[in-house]
Coordinates of C-alpha atoms in Angstrom, one line a residue:
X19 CA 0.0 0.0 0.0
X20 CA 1.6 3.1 -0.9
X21 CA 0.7 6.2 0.8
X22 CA 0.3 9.8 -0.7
X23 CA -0.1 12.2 2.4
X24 CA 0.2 15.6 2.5
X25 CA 3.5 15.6 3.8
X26 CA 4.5 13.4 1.0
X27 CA 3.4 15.3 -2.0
X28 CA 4.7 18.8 -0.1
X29 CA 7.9 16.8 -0.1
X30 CA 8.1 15.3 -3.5
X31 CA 6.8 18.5 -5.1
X32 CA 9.2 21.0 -3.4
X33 CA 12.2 18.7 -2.8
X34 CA 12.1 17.2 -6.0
X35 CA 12.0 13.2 -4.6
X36 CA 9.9 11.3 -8.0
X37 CA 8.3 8.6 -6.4
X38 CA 7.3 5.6 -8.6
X39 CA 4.2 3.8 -9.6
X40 CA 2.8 1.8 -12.4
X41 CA 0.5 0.3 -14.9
X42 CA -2.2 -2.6 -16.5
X43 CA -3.8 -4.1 -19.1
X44 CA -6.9 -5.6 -20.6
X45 CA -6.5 -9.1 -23.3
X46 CA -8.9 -8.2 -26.0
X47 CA -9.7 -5.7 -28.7
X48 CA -6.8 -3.8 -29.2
X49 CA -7.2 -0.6 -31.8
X50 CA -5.1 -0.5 -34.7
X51 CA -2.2 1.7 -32.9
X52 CA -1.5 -1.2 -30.3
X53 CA -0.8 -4.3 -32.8
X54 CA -1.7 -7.6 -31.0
X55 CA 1.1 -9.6 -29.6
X56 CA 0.4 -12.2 -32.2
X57 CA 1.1 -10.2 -35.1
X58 CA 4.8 -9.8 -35.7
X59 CA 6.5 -6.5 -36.7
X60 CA 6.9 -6.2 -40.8
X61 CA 10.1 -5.0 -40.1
X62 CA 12.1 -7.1 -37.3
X63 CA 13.1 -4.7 -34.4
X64 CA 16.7 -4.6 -33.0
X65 CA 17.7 -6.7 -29.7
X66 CA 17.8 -3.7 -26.9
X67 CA 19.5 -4.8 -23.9
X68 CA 16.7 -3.7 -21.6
X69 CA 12.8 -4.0 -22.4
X70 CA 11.3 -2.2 -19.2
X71 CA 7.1 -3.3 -19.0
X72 CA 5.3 -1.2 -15.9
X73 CA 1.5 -2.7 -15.5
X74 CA -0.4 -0.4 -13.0
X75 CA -3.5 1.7 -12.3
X76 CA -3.9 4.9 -10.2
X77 CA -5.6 3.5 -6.9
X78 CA -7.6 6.9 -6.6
X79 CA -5.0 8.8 -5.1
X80 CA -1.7 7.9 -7.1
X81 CA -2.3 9.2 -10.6
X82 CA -0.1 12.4 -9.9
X83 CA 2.9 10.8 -9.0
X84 CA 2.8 8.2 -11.2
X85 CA 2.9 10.6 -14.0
X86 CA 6.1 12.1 -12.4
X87 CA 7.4 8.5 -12.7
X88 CA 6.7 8.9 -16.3
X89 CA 8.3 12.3 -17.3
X90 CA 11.4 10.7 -15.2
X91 CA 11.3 7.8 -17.8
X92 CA 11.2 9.9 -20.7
X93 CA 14.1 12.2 -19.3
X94 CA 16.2 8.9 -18.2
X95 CA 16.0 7.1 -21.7
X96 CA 18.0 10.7 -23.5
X97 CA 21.0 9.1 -24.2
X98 CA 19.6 5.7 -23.4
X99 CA 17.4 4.3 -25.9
X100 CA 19.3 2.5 -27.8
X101 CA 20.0 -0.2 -24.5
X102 CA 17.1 0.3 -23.0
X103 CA 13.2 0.3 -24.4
X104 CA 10.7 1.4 -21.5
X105 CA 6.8 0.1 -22.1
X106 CA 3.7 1.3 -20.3
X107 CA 0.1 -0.1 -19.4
X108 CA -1.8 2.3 -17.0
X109 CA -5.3 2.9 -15.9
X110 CA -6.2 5.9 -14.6
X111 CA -9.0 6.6 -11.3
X112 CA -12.2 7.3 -11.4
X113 CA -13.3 11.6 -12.3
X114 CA -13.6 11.3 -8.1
X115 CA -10.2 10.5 -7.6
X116 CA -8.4 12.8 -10.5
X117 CA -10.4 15.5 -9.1
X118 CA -9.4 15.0 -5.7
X119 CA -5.9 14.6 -6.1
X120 CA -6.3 17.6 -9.0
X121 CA -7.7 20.0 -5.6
X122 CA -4.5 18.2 -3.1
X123 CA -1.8 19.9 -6.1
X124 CA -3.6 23.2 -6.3
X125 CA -4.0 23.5 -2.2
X126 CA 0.3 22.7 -2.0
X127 CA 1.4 24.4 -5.5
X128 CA -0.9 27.4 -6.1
X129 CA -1.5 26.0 -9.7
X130 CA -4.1 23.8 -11.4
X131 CA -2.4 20.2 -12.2
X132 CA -2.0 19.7 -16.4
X133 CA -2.7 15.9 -16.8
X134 CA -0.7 14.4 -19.0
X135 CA -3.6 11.6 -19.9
X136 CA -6.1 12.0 -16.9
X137 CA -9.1 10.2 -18.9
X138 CA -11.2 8.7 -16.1
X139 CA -10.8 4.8 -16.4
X140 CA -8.6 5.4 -19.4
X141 CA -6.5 2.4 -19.8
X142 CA -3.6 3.4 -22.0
X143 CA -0.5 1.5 -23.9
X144 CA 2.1 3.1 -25.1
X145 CA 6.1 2.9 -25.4
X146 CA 7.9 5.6 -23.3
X147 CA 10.9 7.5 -25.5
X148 CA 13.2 10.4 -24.9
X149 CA 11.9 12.0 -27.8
X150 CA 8.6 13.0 -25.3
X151 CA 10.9 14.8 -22.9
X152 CA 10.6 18.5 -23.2
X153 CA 13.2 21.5 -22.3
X154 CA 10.5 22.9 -19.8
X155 CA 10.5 18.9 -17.9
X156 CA 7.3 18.1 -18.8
X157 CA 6.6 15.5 -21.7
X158 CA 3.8 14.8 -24.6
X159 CA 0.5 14.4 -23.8
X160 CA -1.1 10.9 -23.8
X161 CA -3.8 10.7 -27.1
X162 CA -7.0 8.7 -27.8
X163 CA -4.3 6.3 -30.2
X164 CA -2.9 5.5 -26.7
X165 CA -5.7 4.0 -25.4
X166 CA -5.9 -0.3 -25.6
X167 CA -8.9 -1.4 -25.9
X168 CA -12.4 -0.3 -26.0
X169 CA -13.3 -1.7 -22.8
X170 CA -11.2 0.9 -20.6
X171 CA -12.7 1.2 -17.3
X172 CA -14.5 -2.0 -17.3
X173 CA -10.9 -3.6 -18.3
X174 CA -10.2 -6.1 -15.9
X175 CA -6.7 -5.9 -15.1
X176 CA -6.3 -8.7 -12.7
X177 CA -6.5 -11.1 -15.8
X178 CA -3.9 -13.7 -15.7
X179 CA -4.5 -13.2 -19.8
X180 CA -4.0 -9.4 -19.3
X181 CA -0.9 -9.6 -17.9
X182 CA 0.5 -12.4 -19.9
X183 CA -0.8 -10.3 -23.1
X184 CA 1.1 -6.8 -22.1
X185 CA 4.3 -8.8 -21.5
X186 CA 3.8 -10.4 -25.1
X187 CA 3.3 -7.7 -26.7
X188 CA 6.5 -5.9 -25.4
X189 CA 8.5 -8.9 -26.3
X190 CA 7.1 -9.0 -29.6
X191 CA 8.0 -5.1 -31.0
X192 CA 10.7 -4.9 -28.4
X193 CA 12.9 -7.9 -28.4
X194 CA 15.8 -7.8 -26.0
X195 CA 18.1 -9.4 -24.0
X196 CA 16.8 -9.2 -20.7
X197 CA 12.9 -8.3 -19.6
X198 CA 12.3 -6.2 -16.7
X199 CA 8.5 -6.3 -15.7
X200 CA 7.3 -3.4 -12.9
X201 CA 4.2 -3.3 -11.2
X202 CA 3.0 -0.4 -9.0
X203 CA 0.4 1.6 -7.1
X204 CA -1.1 0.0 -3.9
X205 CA 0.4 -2.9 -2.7
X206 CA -0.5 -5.4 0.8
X207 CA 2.3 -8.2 0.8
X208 CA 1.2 -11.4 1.2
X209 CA -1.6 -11.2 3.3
X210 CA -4.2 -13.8 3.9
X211 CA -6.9 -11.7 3.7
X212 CA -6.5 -10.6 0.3
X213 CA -5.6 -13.7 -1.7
X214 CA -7.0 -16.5 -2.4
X215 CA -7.7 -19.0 -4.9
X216 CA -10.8 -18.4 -7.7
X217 CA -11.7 -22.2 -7.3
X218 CA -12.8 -21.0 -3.4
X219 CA -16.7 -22.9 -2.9
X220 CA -17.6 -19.3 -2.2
X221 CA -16.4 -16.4 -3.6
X222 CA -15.2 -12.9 -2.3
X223 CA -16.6 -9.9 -2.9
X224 CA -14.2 -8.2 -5.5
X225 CA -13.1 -5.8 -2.7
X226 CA -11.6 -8.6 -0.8
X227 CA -9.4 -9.6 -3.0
X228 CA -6.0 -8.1 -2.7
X229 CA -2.5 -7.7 -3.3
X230 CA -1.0 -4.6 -5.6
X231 CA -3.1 -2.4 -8.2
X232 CA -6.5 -1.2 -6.6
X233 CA -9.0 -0.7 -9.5
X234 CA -11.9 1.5 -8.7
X235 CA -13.6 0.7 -11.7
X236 CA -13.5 -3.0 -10.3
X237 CA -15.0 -2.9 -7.2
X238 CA -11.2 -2.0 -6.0
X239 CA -10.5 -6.0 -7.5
X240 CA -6.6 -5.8 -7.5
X241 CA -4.2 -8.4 -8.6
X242 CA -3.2 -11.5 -6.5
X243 CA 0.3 -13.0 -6.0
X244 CA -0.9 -16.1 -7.8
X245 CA -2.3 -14.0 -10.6
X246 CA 0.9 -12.3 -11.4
X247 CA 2.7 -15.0 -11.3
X248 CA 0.4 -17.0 -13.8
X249 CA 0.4 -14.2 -16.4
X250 CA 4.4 -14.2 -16.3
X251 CA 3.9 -18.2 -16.8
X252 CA 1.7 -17.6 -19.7
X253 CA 3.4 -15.2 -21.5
X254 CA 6.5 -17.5 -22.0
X255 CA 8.9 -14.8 -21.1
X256 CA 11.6 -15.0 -18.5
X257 CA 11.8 -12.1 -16.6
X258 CA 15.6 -10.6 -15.3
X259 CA 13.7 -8.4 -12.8
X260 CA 10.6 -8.3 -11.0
X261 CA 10.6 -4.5 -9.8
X262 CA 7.6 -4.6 -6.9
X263 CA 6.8 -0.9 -6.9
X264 CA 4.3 -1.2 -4.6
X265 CA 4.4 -1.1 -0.5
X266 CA 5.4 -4.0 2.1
X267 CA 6.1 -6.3 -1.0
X268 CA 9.4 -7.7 0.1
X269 CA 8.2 -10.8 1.9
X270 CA 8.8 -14.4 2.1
X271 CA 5.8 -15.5 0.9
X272 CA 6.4 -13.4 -2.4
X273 CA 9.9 -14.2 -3.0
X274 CA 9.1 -18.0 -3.0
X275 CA 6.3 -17.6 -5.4
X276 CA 8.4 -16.1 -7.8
X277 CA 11.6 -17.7 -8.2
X278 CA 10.5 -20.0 -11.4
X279 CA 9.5 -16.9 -13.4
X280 CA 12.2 -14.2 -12.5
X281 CA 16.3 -14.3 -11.7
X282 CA 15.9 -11.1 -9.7
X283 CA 13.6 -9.3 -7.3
X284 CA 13.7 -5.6 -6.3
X285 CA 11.1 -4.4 -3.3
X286 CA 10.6 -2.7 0.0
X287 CA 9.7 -4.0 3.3
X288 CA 7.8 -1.0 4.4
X289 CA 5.5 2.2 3.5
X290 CA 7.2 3.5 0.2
X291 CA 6.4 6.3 -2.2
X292 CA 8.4 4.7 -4.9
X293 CA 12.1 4.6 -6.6
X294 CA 13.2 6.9 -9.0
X295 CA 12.9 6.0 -13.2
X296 CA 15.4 8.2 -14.3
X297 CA 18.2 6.4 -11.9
X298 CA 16.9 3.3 -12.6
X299 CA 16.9 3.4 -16.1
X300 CA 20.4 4.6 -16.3
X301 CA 22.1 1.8 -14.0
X302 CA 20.4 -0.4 -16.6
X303 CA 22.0 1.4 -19.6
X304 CA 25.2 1.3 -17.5
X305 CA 24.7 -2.6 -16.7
X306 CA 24.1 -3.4 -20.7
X307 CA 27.3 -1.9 -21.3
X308 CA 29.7 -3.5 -18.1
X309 CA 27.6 -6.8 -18.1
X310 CA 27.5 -5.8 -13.9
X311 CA 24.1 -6.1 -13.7
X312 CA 24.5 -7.0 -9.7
X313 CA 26.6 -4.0 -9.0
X314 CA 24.6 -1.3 -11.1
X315 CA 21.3 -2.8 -8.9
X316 CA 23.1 -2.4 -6.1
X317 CA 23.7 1.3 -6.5
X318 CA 20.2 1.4 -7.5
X319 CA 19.0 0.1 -3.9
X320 CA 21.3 2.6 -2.4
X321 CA 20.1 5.7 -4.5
X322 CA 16.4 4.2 -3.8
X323 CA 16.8 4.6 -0.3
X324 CA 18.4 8.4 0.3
X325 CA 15.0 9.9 -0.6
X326 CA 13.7 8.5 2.8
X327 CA 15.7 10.5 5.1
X328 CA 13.8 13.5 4.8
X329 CA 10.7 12.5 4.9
X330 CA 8.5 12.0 8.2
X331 CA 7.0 8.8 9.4
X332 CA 3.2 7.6 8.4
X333 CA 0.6 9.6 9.7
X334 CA -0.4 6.7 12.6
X335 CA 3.2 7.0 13.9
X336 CA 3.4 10.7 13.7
X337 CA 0.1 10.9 16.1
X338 CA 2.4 9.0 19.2
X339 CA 5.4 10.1 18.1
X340 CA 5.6 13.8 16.2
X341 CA 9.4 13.8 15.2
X342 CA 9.5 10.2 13.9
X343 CA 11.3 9.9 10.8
X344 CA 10.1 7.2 8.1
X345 CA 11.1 3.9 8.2
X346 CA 11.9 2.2 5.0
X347 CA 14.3 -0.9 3.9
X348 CA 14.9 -1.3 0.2
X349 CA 16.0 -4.8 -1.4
X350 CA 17.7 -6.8 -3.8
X351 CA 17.5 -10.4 -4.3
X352 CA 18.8 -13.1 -6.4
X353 CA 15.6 -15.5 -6.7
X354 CA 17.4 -18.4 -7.5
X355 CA 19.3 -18.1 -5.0
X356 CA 16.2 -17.7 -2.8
X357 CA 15.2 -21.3 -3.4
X358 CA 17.8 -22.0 -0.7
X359 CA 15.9 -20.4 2.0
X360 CA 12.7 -23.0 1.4
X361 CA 14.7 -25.6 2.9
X362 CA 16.4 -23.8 5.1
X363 CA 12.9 -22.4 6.3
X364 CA 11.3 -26.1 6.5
X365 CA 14.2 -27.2 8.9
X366 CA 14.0 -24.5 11.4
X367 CA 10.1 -25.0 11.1
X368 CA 10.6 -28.5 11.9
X369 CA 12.9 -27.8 14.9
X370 CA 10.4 -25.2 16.4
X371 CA 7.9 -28.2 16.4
X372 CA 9.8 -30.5 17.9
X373 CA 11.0 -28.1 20.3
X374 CA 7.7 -26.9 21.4
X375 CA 6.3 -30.7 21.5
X376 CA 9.1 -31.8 23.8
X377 CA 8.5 -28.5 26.4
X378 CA 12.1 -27.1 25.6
X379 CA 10.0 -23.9 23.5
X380 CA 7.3 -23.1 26.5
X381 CA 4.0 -21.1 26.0
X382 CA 6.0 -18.6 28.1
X383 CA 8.9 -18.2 26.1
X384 CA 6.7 -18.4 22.5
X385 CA 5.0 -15.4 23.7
X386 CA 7.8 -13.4 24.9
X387 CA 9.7 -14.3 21.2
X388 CA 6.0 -12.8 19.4
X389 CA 6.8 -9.2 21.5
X390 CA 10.3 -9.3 20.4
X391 CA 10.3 -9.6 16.5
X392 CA 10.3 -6.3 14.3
X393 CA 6.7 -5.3 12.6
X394 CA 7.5 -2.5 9.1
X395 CA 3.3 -1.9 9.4
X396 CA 1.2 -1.4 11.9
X397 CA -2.0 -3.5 12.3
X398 CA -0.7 -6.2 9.5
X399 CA 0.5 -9.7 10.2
X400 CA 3.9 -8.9 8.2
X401 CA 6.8 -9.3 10.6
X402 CA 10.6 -9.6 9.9
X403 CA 11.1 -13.0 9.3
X404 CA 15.0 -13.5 10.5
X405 CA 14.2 -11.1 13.5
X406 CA 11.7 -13.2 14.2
X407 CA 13.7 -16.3 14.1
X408 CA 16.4 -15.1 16.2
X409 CA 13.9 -14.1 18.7
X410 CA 12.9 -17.8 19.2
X411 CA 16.9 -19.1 19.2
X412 CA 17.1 -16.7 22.3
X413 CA 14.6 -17.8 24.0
X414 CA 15.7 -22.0 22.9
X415 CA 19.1 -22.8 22.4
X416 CA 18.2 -25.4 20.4
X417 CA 17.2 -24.0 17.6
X418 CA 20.8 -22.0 17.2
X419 CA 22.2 -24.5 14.3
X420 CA 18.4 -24.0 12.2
X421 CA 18.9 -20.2 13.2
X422 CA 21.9 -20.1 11.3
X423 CA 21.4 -21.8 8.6
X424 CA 18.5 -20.0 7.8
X425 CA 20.4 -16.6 8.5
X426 CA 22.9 -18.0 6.1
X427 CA 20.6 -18.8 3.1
X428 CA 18.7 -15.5 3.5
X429 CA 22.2 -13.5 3.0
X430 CA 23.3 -15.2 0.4
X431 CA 19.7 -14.8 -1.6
X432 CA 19.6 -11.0 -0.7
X433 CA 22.2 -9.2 -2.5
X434 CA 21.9 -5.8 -1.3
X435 CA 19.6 -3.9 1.6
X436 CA 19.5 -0.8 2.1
X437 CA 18.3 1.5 5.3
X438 CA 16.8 5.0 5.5
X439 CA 19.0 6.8 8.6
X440 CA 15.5 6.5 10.9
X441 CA 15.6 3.0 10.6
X442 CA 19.4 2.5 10.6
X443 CA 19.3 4.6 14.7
X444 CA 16.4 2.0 15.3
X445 CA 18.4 -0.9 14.3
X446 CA 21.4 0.1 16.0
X447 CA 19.9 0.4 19.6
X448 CA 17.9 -2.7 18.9
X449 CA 19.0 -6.6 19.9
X450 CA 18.9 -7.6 16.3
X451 CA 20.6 -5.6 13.8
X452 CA 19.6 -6.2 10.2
X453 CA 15.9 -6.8 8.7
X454 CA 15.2 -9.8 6.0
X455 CA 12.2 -10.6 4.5
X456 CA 8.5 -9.8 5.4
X457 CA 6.3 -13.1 6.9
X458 CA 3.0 -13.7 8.0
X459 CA 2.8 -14.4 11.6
X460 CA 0.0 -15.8 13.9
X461 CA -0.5 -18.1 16.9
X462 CA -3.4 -20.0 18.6
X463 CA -5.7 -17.8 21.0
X464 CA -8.4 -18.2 23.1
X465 CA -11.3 -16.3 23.7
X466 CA -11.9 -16.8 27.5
X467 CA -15.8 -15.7 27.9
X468 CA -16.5 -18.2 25.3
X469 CA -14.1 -21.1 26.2
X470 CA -12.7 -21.7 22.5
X471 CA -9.6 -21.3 20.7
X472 CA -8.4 -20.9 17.5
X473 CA -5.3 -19.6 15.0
X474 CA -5.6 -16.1 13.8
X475 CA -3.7 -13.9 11.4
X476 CA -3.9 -10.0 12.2
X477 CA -5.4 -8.9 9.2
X478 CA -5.9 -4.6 9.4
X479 CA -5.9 -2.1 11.6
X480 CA -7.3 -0.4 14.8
X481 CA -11.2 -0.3 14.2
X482 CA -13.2 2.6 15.7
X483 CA -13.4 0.7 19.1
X484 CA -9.9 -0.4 19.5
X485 CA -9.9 -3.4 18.2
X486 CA -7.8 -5.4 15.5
X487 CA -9.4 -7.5 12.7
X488 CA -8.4 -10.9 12.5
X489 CA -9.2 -13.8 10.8
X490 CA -8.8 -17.5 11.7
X491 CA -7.6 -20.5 9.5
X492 CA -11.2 -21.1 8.6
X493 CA -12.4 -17.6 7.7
X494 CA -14.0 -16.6 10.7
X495 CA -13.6 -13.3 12.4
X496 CA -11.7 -12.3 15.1
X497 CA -11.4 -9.6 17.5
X498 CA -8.0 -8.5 19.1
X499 CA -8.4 -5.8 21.6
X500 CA -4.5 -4.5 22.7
X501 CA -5.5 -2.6 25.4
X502 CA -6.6 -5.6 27.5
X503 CA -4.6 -8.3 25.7
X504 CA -8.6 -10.0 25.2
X505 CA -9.5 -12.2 22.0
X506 CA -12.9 -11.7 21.2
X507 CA -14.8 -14.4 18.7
X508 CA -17.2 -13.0 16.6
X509 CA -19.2 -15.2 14.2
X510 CA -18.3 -18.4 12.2
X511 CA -17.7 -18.9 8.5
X512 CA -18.8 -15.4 7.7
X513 CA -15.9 -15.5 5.7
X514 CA -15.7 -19.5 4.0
X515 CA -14.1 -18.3 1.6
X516 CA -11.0 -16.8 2.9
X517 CA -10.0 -20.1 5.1
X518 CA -6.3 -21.0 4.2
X519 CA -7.2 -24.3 2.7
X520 CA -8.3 -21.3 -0.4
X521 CA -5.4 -19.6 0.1
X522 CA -2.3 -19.6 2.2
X523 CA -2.6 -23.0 2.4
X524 CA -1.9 -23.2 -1.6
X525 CA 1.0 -20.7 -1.3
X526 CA 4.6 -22.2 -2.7
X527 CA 5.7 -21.0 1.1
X528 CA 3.3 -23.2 3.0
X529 CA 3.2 -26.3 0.7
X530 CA 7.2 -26.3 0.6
X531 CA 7.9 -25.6 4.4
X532 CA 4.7 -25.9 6.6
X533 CA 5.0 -22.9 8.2
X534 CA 1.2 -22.7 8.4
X535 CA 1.8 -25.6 11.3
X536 CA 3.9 -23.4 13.4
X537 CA 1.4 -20.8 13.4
X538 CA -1.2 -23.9 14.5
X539 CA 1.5 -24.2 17.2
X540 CA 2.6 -20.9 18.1
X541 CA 1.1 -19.5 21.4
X542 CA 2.7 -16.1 21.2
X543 CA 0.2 -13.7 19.4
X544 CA 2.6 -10.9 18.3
X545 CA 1.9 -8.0 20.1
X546 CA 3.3 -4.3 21.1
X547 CA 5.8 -4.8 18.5
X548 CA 9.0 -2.2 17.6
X549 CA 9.1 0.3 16.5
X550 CA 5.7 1.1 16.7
X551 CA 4.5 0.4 20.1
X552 CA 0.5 -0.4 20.7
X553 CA -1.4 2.0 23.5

């Protein structure tokens, strides 16, 4: 989920800090300016280096920056072009949201916004070039021949076909060496809550469904994990880089779904308002020239991150704590590498279950381990998944040789990391000193006034009263109330459809290291969790 605030568009328009989002796409009808991915090119294009492919909507509120992202592609390919080709699918929000983020700009600049395509639900495909850039940084408006399709807002983007069609088509007029496919605007990790299989006896509504690109148009219907990854499998392209421009997407639970489909990953553990195109584009071009395409990502992470240090924390934080800074770690990952964490994963999981069967992990120490291990959002289930780990070999001996192993196989899949200076002070004066990958944690709870248990999975944030949504392996609904430390059950199979056996129990993660059974296990519901502490 990325966040535009106040503070955040004051910052990125004054200080100049482009933040990034991205695009979508729609599998039938094209018009005659967007040739179908079946159709080759009379004349056979030359082999670039770099095809780019961004796949993205607006999500109501993101429309703005994203076309910042664009002008910083334009100006980033001068000089670049003939390395690196940079291709485009976006739908734009609904006349609400243009006009309310049109009303934001005027309040901070003084100025009425100029869209540069800003058609309500206009879904739009087109191939970014230098030759759009102007002197006075602004670049060529977007035309009717740019839109795909004749569906546009009833397009429905979170098509495995859609998907699989943009990437096709890009191979097809932009052959190259290496594919880089970007997605961007909202993004939710992993989370339970919001994906799940279609094959479900009961389906969600639309809403419900969620993991990066919020479509108003759709009932807010955004694209799964498991959706992304089927479109890259359909398109019969191999990506180089999967570039999550999207919040709280570097997790476990991604990673593993994506290492048959991509060599590298790029994403953020936390909050983000995006990268910068122009950079990025340019440590590409460099990287088709050296062949370093490790080291020029690598600098990339590092220039990603430096925007952070300026900017103020989320607004929830800011409430408790006015001069908190943001927190925000930025990574790069070899995938194939990653596959080495599964088992890596599987054995520690293993050990934590015979540990806790035997007695040597108590209730006691489970819980104290869930208080200890480092949460990058408030109210979601996502915590770091080494801090985590070494929270439990404190409290157990035991489990040092699995703790290691594990730490091992996550530094050698994670190339690079990068901290903003707020999270680097944090880490510092904490126990455990670097962050790893985003996982879903949960325990077994009981609701004491009516004598039942079950295992829940945070799921949002504070409600009006207090209270934390949660739901349990089956889809029912939970109540956490931090305050008191009480569960609260509320109603049974409301929810049938989100029960893991639809979902998380399908995920490459759980089926390959049955980490759903330590969460069966686990007693320790993570609570008042660093930084942000609960009232």
């Amino acid at each position: 989920m990325k966040k535009l605030n106040r503070w955040m568009m004051a910052a990125i328009l004054f200080c100049g800090f482009g933040a990034t989002f991205t695009s979508c796409s729609v599998s039938d009808n094209p018009t005659s300016s967007t040739p179908d991915p079946s159709t080759p090119p009379s004349t056979p294009p030359s082999v670039v280096d770099y095809t780019v492919m961004l796949y993205c909507t607006g999500g109501e509120d993101l429309d703005y920056q994203t076309e910042k992202d664009f002008i910083a592609a334009c100006k980033g390919l001068a000089g670049n072009g003939s390395r690196v080709r940079f291709f485009l699918q976006y739908k734009y929000s609904s006349q609400k949201g243009l006009d309310k983020q049109s009303a934001e700009y005027a309040a901070i600049a003084g100025e009425e916004y100029d869209w540069i395509g800003g058609k309500p639900g206009g879904l739009y495909r087109l191939e970014l070039t230098s030759r759009m850039y102007k002197k006075n940084g602004s670049i060529s408006k977007f035309t009717d021949a740019n839109l795909y399709g004749n569906q546009q807002e009833k397009s429905q983007m979170y098509q495995p076909d859609s998907i699989a069609n943009f990437i096709k088509y890009c191979a097809t007029v932009a052959p190259a060496k290496n594919y880089v496919f970007m997605v961007g605007d909202h993004g939710s990790g992993y989370n339970v809550y919001f994906d799940f299989s279609k094959n479900a006896n009961t389906q969600a509504s639309a809403a419900e469904r969620r993991a990066v690109c919020s479509d108003a148009f759709n009932n807010n219907y955004d694209i799964t994990i498991k959706e992304l990854r089927e479109g890259i499998e359909k398109s019969g392209v191999h990506l180089k880089l999967f570039n999550f421009d999207d919040c709280l997407m570097n997790c476990t639970e991604v990673a593993a779904e994506f290492t048959d489909v991509s060599d590298y990953m790029l994403a953020a553990n936390h909050v983000t308002t995006g990268g910068n195109y122009d950079q990025f584009i340019g440590h590409l071009a460099k990287a088709g020239i050296t062949g370093d395409f490790e080291g020029e990502m690598k600098k990339y992470v590092d220039k990603f991150i430096a925007g952070y240090n300026d900017l103020s924390a989320e607004e929830e934080v800011l409430k408790k704590y006015p001069n908190a800074k943001q927190h925000c770690a930025y990574a790069f990952t070899d995938l194939k590498k990653f596959k080495g964490v599964i088992p890596a994963l599987k054995d520690f999981v293993d050990k934590l279950l015979s540990e806790a069967k035997s007695g040597k992990l108590t209730a006691d120490q489970q819980k104290f381990a869930a208080t200890e291990c480092y949460q990058p959002k408030v109210g979601y289930a996502f915590y770091d998944l080494l801090g985590y780990a070494y929270a439990l070999q404190k409290q157990d001996a035991n489990l040092a040789t699995e703790y290691e192993a594990l730490k091992a196989a996550v530094e050698t899949a994670m190339l690079k990391q990068s901290y903003s200076q707020a999270l680097k002070k944090y880490l510092e004066n904490a126990d455990f000193k670097q962050l790893s990958y985003n996982i879903n944690v949960g325990a077994t709870v009981v609701d004491e006034s009516a004598s039942m248990s079950a295992t829940i999975l945070r799921v949002e944030n504070f409600n009006e009263d207090g209270q934390v949504f949660c739901l349990d392996e089956f889809g029912n609904i939970w109540w956490y109330t931090p305050k008191t430390g009480k569960f609260t059950f509320q109603a049974k199979n409301p929810q049938k459809h989100l029960a893991w056996a639809n979902g998380y129990g399908l995920s490459t993660l759980v089926q390959q290291t049955g980490w759903d059974k330590w969460i069966r296990q686990n007693a320790g519901f993570p609570t008042k969790n660093p930084p942000y502490y609960f009232e």
